[in-house]
PDB file of C-alpha atoms and ligand atoms in Angstrom:
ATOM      1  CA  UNK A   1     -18.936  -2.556   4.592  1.00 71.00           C
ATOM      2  CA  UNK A   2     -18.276  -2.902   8.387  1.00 73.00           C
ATOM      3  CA  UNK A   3     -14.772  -1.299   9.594  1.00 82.00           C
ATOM      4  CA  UNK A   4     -11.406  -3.664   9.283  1.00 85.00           C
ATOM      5  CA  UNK A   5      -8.622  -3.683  11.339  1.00 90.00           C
ATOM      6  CA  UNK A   6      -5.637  -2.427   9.654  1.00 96.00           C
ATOM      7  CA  UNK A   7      -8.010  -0.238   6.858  1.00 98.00           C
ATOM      8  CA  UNK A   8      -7.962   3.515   6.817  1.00 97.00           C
ATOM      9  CA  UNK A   9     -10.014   5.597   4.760  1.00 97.00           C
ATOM     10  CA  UNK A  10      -9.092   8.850   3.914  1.00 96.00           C
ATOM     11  CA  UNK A  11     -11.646  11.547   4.711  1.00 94.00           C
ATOM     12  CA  UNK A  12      -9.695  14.641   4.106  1.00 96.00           C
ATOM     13  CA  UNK A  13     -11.959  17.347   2.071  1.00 97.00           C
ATOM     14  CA  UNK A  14      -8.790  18.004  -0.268  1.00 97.00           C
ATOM     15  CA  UNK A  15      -8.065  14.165  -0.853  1.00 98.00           C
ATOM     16  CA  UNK A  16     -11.832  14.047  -1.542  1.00 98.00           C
ATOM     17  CA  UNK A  17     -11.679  17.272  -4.258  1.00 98.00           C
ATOM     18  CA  UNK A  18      -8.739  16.204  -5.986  1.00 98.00           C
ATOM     19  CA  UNK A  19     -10.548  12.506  -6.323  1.00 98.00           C
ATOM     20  CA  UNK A  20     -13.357  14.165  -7.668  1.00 98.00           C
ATOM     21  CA  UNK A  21     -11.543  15.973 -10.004  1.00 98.00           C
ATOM     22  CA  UNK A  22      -9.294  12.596 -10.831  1.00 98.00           C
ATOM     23  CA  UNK A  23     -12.570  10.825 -12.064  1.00 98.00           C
ATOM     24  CA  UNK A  24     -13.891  13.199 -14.360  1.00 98.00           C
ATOM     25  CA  UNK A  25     -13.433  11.972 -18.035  1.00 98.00           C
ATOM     26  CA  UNK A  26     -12.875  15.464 -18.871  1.00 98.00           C
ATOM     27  CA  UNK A  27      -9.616  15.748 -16.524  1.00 98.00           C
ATOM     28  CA  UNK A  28      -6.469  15.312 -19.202  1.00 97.00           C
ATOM     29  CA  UNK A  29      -3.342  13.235 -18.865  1.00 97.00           C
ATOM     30  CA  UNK A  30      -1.198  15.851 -17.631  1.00 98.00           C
ATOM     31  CA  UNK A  31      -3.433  17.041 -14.994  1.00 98.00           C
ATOM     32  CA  UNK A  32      -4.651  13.502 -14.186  1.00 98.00           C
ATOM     33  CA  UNK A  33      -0.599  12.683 -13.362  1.00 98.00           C
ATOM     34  CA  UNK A  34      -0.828  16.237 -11.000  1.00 98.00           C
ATOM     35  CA  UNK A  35      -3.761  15.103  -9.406  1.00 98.00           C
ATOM     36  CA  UNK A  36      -2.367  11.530  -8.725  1.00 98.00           C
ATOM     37  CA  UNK A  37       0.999  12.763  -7.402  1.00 98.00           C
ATOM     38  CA  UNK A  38      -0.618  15.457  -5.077  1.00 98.00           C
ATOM     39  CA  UNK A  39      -3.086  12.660  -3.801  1.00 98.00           C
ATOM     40  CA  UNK A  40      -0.430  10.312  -2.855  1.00 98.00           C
ATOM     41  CA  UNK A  41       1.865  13.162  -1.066  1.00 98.00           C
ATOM     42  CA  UNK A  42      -1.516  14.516   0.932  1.00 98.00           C
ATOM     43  CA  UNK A  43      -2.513  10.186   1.776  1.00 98.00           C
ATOM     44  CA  UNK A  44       1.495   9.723   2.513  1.00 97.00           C
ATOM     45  CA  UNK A  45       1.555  12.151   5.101  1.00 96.00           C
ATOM     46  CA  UNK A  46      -1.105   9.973   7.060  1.00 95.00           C
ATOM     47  CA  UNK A  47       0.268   6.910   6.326  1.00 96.00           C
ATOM     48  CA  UNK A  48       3.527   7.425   7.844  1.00 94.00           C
ATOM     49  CA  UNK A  49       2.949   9.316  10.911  1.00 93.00           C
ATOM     50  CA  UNK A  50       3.918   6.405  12.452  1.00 91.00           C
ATOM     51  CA  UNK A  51       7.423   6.383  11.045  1.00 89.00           C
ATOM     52  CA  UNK A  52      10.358   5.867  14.031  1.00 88.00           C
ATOM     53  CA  UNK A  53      12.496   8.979  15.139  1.00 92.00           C
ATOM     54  CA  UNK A  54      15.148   9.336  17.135  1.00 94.00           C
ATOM     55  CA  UNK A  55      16.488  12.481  19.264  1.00 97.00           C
ATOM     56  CA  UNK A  56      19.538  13.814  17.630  1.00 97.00           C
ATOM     57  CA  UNK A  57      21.790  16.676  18.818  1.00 98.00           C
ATOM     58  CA  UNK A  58      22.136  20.067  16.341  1.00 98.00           C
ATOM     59  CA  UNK A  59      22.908  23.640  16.874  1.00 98.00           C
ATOM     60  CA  UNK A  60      20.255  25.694  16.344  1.00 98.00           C
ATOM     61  CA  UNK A  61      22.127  29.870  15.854  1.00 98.00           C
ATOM     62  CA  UNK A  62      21.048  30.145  19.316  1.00 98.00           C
ATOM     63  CA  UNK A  63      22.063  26.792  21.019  1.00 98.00           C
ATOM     64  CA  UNK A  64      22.262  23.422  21.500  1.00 98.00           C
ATOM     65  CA  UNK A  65      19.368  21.298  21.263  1.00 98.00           C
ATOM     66  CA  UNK A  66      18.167  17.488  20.972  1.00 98.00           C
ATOM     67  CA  UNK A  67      15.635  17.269  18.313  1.00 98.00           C
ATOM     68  CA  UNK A  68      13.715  14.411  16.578  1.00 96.00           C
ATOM     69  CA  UNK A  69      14.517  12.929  12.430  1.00 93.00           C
ATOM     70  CA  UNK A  70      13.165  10.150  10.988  1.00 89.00           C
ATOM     71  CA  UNK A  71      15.397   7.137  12.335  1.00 84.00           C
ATOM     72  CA  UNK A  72      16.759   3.648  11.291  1.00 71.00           C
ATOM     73  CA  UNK A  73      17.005   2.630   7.412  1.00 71.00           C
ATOM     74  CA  UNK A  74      13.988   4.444   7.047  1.00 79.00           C
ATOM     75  CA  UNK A  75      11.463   3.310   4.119  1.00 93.00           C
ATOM     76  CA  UNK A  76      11.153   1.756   0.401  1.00 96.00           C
ATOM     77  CA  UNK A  77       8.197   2.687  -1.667  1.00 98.00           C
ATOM     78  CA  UNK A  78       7.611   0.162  -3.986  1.00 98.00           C
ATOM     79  CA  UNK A  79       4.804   0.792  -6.990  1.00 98.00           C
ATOM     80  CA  UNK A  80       3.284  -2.109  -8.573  1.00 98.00           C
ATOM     81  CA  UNK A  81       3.685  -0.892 -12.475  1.00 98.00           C
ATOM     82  CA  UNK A  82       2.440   0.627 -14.688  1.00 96.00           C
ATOM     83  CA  UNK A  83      -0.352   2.971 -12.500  1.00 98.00           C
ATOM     84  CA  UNK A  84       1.486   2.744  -9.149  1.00 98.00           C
ATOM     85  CA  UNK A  85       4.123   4.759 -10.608  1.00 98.00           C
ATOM     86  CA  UNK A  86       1.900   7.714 -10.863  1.00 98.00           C
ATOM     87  CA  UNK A  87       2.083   8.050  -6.671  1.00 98.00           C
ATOM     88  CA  UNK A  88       5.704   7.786  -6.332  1.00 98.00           C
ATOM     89  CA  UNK A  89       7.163  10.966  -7.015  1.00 98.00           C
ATOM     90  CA  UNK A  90       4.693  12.278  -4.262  1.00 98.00           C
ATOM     91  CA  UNK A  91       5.880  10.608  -1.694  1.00 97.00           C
ATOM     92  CA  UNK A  92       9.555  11.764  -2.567  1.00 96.00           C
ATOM     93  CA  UNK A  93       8.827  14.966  -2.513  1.00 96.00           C
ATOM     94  CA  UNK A  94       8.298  13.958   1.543  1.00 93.00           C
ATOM     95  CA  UNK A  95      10.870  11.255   2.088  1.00 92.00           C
ATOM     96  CA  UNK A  96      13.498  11.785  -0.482  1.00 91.00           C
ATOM     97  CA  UNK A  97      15.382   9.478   1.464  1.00 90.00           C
ATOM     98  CA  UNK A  98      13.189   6.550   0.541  1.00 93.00           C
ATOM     99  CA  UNK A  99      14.810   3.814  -1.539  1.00 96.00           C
ATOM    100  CA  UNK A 100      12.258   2.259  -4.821  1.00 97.00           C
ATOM    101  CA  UNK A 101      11.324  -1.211  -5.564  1.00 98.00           C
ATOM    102  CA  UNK A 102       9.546  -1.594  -8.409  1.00 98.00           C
ATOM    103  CA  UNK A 103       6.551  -4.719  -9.075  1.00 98.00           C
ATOM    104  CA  UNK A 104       5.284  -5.069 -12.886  1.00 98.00           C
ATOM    105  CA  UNK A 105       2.334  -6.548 -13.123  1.00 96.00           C
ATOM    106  CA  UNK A 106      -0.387  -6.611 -15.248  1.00 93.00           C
ATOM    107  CA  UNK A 107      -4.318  -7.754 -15.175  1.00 92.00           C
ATOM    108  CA  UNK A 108      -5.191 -10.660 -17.531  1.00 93.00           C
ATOM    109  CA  UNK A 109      -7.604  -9.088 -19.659  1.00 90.00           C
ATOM    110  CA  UNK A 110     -10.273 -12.070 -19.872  1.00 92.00           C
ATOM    111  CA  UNK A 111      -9.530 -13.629 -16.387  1.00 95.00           C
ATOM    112  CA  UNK A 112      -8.649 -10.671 -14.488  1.00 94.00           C
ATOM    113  CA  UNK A 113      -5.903 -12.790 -12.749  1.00 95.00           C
ATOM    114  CA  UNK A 114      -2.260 -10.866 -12.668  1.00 96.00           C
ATOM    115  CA  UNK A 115       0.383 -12.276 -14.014  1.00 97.00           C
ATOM    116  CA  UNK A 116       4.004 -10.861 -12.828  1.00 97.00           C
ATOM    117  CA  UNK A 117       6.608  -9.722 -15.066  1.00 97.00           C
ATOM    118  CA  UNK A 118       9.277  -7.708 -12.777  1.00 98.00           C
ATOM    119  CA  UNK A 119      10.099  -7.732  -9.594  1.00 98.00           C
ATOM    120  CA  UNK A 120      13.156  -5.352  -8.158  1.00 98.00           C
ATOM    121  CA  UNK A 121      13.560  -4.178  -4.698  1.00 98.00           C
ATOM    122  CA  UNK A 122      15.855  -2.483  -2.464  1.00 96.00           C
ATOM    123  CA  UNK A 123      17.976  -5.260  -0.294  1.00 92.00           C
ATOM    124  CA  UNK A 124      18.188  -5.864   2.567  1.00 91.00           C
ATOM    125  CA  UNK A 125      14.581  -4.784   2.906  1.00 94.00           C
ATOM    126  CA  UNK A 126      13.943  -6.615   6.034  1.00 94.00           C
ATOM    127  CA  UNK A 127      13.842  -3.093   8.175  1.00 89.00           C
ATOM    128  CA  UNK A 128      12.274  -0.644   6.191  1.00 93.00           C
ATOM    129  CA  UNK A 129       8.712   0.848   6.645  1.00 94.00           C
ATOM    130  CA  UNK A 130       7.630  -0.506   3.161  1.00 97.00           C
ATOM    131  CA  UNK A 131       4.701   1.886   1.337  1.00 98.00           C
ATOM    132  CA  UNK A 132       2.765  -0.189  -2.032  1.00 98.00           C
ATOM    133  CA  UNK A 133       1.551   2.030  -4.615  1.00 98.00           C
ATOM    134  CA  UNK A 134      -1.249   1.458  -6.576  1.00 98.00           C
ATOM    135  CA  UNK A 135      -4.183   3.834  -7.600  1.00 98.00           C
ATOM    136  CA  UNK A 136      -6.899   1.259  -8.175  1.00 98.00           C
ATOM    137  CA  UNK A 137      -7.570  -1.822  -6.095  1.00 98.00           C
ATOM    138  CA  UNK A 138     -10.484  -3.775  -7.778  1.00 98.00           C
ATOM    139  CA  UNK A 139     -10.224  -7.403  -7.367  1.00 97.00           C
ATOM    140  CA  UNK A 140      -7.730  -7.506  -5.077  1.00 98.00           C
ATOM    141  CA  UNK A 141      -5.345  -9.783  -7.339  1.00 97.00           C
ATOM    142  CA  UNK A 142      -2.576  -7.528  -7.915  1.00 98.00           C
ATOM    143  CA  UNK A 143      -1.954  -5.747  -4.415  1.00 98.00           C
ATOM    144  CA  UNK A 144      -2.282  -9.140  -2.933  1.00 98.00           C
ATOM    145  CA  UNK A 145       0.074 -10.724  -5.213  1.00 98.00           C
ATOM    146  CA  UNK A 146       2.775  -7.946  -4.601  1.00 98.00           C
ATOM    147  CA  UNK A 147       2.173  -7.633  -1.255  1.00 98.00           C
ATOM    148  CA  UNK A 148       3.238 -11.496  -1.643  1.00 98.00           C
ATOM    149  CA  UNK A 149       6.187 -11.017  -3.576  1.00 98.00           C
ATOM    150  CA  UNK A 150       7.388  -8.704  -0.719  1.00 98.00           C
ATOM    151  CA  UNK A 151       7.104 -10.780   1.617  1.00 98.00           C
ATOM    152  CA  UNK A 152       8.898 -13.722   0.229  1.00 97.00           C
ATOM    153  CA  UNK A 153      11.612 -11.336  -0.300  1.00 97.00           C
ATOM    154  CA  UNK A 154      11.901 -10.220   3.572  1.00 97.00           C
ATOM    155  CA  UNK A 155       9.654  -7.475   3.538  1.00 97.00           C
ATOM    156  CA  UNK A 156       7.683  -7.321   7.194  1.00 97.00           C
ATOM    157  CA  UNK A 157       6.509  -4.123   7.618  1.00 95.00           C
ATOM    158  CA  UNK A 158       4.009  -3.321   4.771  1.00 98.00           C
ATOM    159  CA  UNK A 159       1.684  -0.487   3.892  1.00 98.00           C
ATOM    160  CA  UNK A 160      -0.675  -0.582   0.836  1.00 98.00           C
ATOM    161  CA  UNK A 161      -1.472   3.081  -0.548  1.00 98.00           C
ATOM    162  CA  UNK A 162      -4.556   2.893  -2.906  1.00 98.00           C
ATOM    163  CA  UNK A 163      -6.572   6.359  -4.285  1.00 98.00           C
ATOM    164  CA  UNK A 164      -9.759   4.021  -4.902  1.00 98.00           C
ATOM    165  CA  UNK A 165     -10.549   0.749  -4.107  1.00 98.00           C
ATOM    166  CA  UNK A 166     -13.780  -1.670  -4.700  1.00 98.00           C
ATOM    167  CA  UNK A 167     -15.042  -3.306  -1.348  1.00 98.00           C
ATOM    168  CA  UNK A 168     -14.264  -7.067  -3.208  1.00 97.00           C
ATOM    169  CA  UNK A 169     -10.723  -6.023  -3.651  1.00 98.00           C
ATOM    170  CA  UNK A 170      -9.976  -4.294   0.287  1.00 98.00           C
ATOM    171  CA  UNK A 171     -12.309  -7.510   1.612  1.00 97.00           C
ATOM    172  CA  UNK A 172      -9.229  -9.689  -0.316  1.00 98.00           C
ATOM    173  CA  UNK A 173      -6.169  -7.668   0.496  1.00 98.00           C
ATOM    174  CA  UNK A 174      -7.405  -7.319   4.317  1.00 98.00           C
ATOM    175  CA  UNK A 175      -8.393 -11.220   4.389  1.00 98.00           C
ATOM    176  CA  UNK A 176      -5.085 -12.088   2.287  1.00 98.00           C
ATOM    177  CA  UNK A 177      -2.689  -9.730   4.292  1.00 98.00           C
ATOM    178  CA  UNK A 178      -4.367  -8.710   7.918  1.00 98.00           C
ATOM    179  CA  UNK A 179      -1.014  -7.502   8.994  1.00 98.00           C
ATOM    180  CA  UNK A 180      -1.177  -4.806   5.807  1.00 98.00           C
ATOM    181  CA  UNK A 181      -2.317  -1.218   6.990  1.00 98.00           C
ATOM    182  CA  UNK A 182      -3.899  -0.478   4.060  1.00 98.00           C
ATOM    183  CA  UNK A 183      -4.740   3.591   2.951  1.00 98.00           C
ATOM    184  CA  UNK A 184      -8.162   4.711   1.181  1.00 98.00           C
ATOM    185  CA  UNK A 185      -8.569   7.582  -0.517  1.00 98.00           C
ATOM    186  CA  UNK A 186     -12.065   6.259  -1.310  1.00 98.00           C
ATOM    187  CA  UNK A 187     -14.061   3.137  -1.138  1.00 98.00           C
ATOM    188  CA  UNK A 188     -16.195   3.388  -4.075  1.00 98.00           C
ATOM    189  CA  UNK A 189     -19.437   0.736  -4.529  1.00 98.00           C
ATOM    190  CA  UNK A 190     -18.744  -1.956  -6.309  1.00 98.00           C
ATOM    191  CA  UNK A 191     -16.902  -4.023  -9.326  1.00 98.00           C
ATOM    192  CA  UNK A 192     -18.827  -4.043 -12.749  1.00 97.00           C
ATOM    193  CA  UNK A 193     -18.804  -7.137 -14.786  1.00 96.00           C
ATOM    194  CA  UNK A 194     -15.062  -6.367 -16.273  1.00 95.00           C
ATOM    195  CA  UNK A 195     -13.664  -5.675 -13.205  1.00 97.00           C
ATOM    196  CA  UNK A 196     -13.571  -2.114 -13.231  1.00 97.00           C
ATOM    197  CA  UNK A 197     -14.578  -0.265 -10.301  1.00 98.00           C
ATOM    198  CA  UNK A 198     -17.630   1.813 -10.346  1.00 98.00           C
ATOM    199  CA  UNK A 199     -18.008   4.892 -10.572  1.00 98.00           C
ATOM    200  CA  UNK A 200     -14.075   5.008 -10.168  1.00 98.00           C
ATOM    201  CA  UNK A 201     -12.370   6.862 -12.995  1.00 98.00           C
ATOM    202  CA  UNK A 202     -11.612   3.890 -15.781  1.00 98.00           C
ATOM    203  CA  UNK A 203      -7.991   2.611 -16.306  1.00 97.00           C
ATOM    204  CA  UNK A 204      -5.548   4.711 -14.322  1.00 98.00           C
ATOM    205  CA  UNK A 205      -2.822   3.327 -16.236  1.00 97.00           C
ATOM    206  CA  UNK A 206      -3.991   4.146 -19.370  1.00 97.00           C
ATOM    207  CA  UNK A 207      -4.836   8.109 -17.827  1.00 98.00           C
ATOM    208  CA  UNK A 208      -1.477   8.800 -16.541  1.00 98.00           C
ATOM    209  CA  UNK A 209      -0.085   7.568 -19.510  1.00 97.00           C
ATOM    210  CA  UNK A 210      -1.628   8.386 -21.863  1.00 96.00           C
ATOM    211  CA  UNK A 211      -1.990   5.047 -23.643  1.00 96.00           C
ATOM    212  CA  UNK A 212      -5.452   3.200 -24.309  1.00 85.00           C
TER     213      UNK A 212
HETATM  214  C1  PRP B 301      -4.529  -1.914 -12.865  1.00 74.42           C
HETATM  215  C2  PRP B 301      -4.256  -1.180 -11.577  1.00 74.42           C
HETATM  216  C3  PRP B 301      -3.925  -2.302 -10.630  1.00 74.42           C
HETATM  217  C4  PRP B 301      -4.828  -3.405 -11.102  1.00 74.42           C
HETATM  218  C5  PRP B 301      -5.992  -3.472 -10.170  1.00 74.42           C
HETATM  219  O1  PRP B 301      -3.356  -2.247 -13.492  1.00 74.42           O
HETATM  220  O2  PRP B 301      -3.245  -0.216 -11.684  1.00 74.42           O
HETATM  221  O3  PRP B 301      -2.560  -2.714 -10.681  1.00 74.42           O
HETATM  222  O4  PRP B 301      -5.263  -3.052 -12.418  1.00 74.42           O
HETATM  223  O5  PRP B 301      -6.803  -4.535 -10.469  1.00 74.42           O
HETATM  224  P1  PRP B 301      -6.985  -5.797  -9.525  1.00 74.42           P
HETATM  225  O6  PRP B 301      -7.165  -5.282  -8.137  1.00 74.42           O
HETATM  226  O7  PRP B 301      -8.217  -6.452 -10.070  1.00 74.42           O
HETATM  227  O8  PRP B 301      -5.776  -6.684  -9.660  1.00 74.42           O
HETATM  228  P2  PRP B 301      -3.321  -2.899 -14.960  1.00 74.42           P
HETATM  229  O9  PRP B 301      -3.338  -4.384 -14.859  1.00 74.42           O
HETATM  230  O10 PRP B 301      -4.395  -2.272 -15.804  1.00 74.42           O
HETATM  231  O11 PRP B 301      -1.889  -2.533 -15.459  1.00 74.42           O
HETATM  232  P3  PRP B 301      -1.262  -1.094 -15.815  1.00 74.42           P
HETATM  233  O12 PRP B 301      -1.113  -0.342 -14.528  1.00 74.42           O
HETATM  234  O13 PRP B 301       0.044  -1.464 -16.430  1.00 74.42           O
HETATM  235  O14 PRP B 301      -2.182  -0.386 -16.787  1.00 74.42           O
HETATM  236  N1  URA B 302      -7.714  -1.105 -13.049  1.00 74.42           N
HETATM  237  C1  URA B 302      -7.992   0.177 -13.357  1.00 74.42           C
HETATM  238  O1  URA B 302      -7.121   0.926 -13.827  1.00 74.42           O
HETATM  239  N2  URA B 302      -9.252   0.623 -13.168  1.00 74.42           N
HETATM  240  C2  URA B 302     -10.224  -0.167 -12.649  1.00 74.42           C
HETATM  241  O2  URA B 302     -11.367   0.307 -12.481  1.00 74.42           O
HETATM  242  C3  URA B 302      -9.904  -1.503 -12.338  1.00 74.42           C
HETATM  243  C4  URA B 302      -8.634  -1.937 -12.540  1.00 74.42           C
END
């Protein structure tokens, strides 16, 4: 796949291991929800280096000094449900600060289309750096929907957060939303003939939850 505006894939050796590890059938539920939230904290920490600051005056024990912190009304992660809850508490643990929106949607199992059933975010959420959580991006249909929904509630300044994604579904987001940065852990080859990504690591719902 040639390189896209706006799309950055991770290439970090410890986002890479911990993927690894993620897709192995053997990994469990409790260390598949580790693996997820440490992911999302290490791919967080790229995705927002671009986050505003602004010089602020403290006193250090030895004086005075003017020294940067995040600025403005900051950020809203917003994970579309169930799987994109997995990443949240990650990115917490960095910006405990950030307010969360939540999107429920779900894949229809025959036609792969999503079909929405919640939709709360923070308001206003016009100035916020907004991050999208969602471990898998196959199709497309579901980040591209939410990323939607966002919009048409104010949202401007997006970022999608996926841990693997299928080149059909980052060719849609990117084509649907150009103005999305969108974050990679890893672009694995291709969609099989239920939309699953392969070699990916099966339903990440399902493998945080422990449902099937
Ligand atoms: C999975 C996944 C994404 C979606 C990706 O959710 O977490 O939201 O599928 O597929 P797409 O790119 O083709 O839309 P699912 O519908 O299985 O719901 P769940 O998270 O509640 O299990
Ligand atoms: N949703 C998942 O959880 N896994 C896939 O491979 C595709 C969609």
């Amino acid at each position: 796949m040639e390189a896209l505006d706006n799309v950055i894939i991770m290439d970090h050796p410890l986002i890479q291991h911990k993927i690894s590890m993620l897709r192995d059938k053997a990994t469990g539920t409790n260390e598949f929800r580790s693996l997820v939230s440490e992911i999302a904290m290490l791919m967080a920490y790229e995705a927002l280096r671009d986050l505003p600051t602004e010089e602020v005056e403290i006193e250090t024990p030895i004086e005075k000094c003017m020294t940067p912190f995040i600025s403005g009304k900051k950020m809203a992660v917003v994970p579309i449900l169930r799987a994109g809850l997995g990443m949240v508490d990650g990115i917490l643990k960095l910006v405990p600060t950030a307010k969360v929106g939540h999107i429920g949607l779900y894949r229809d199992p025959e036609t792969h289309e999503p079909q929405e059933y919640y939709c709360k975010l923070p308001s206003p959420i016009e100035l916020r750096t907004i991050l999208v959580t969602d471990p898998m991006l196959a199709t497309g249909g579901s980040g591209s929907d939410a990323i939607r929904m966002i919009k048409e509630h104010g949202g401007k300044k997006i970022k999608f957060m996926c841990i693997i994604a299928a080149p059909e579904g980052l060719e849609k987001l990117h084509r649907d939303h150009p103005d999305v940065q969108i974050y990679v852990g890893h672009l694995d080859r291709e969609l099989n003939e239920n939309a699953y990504i392969c070699p990916g690591l099966g339903d990440a719902g399902d493998r945080i939850f422990g449902t099937k």
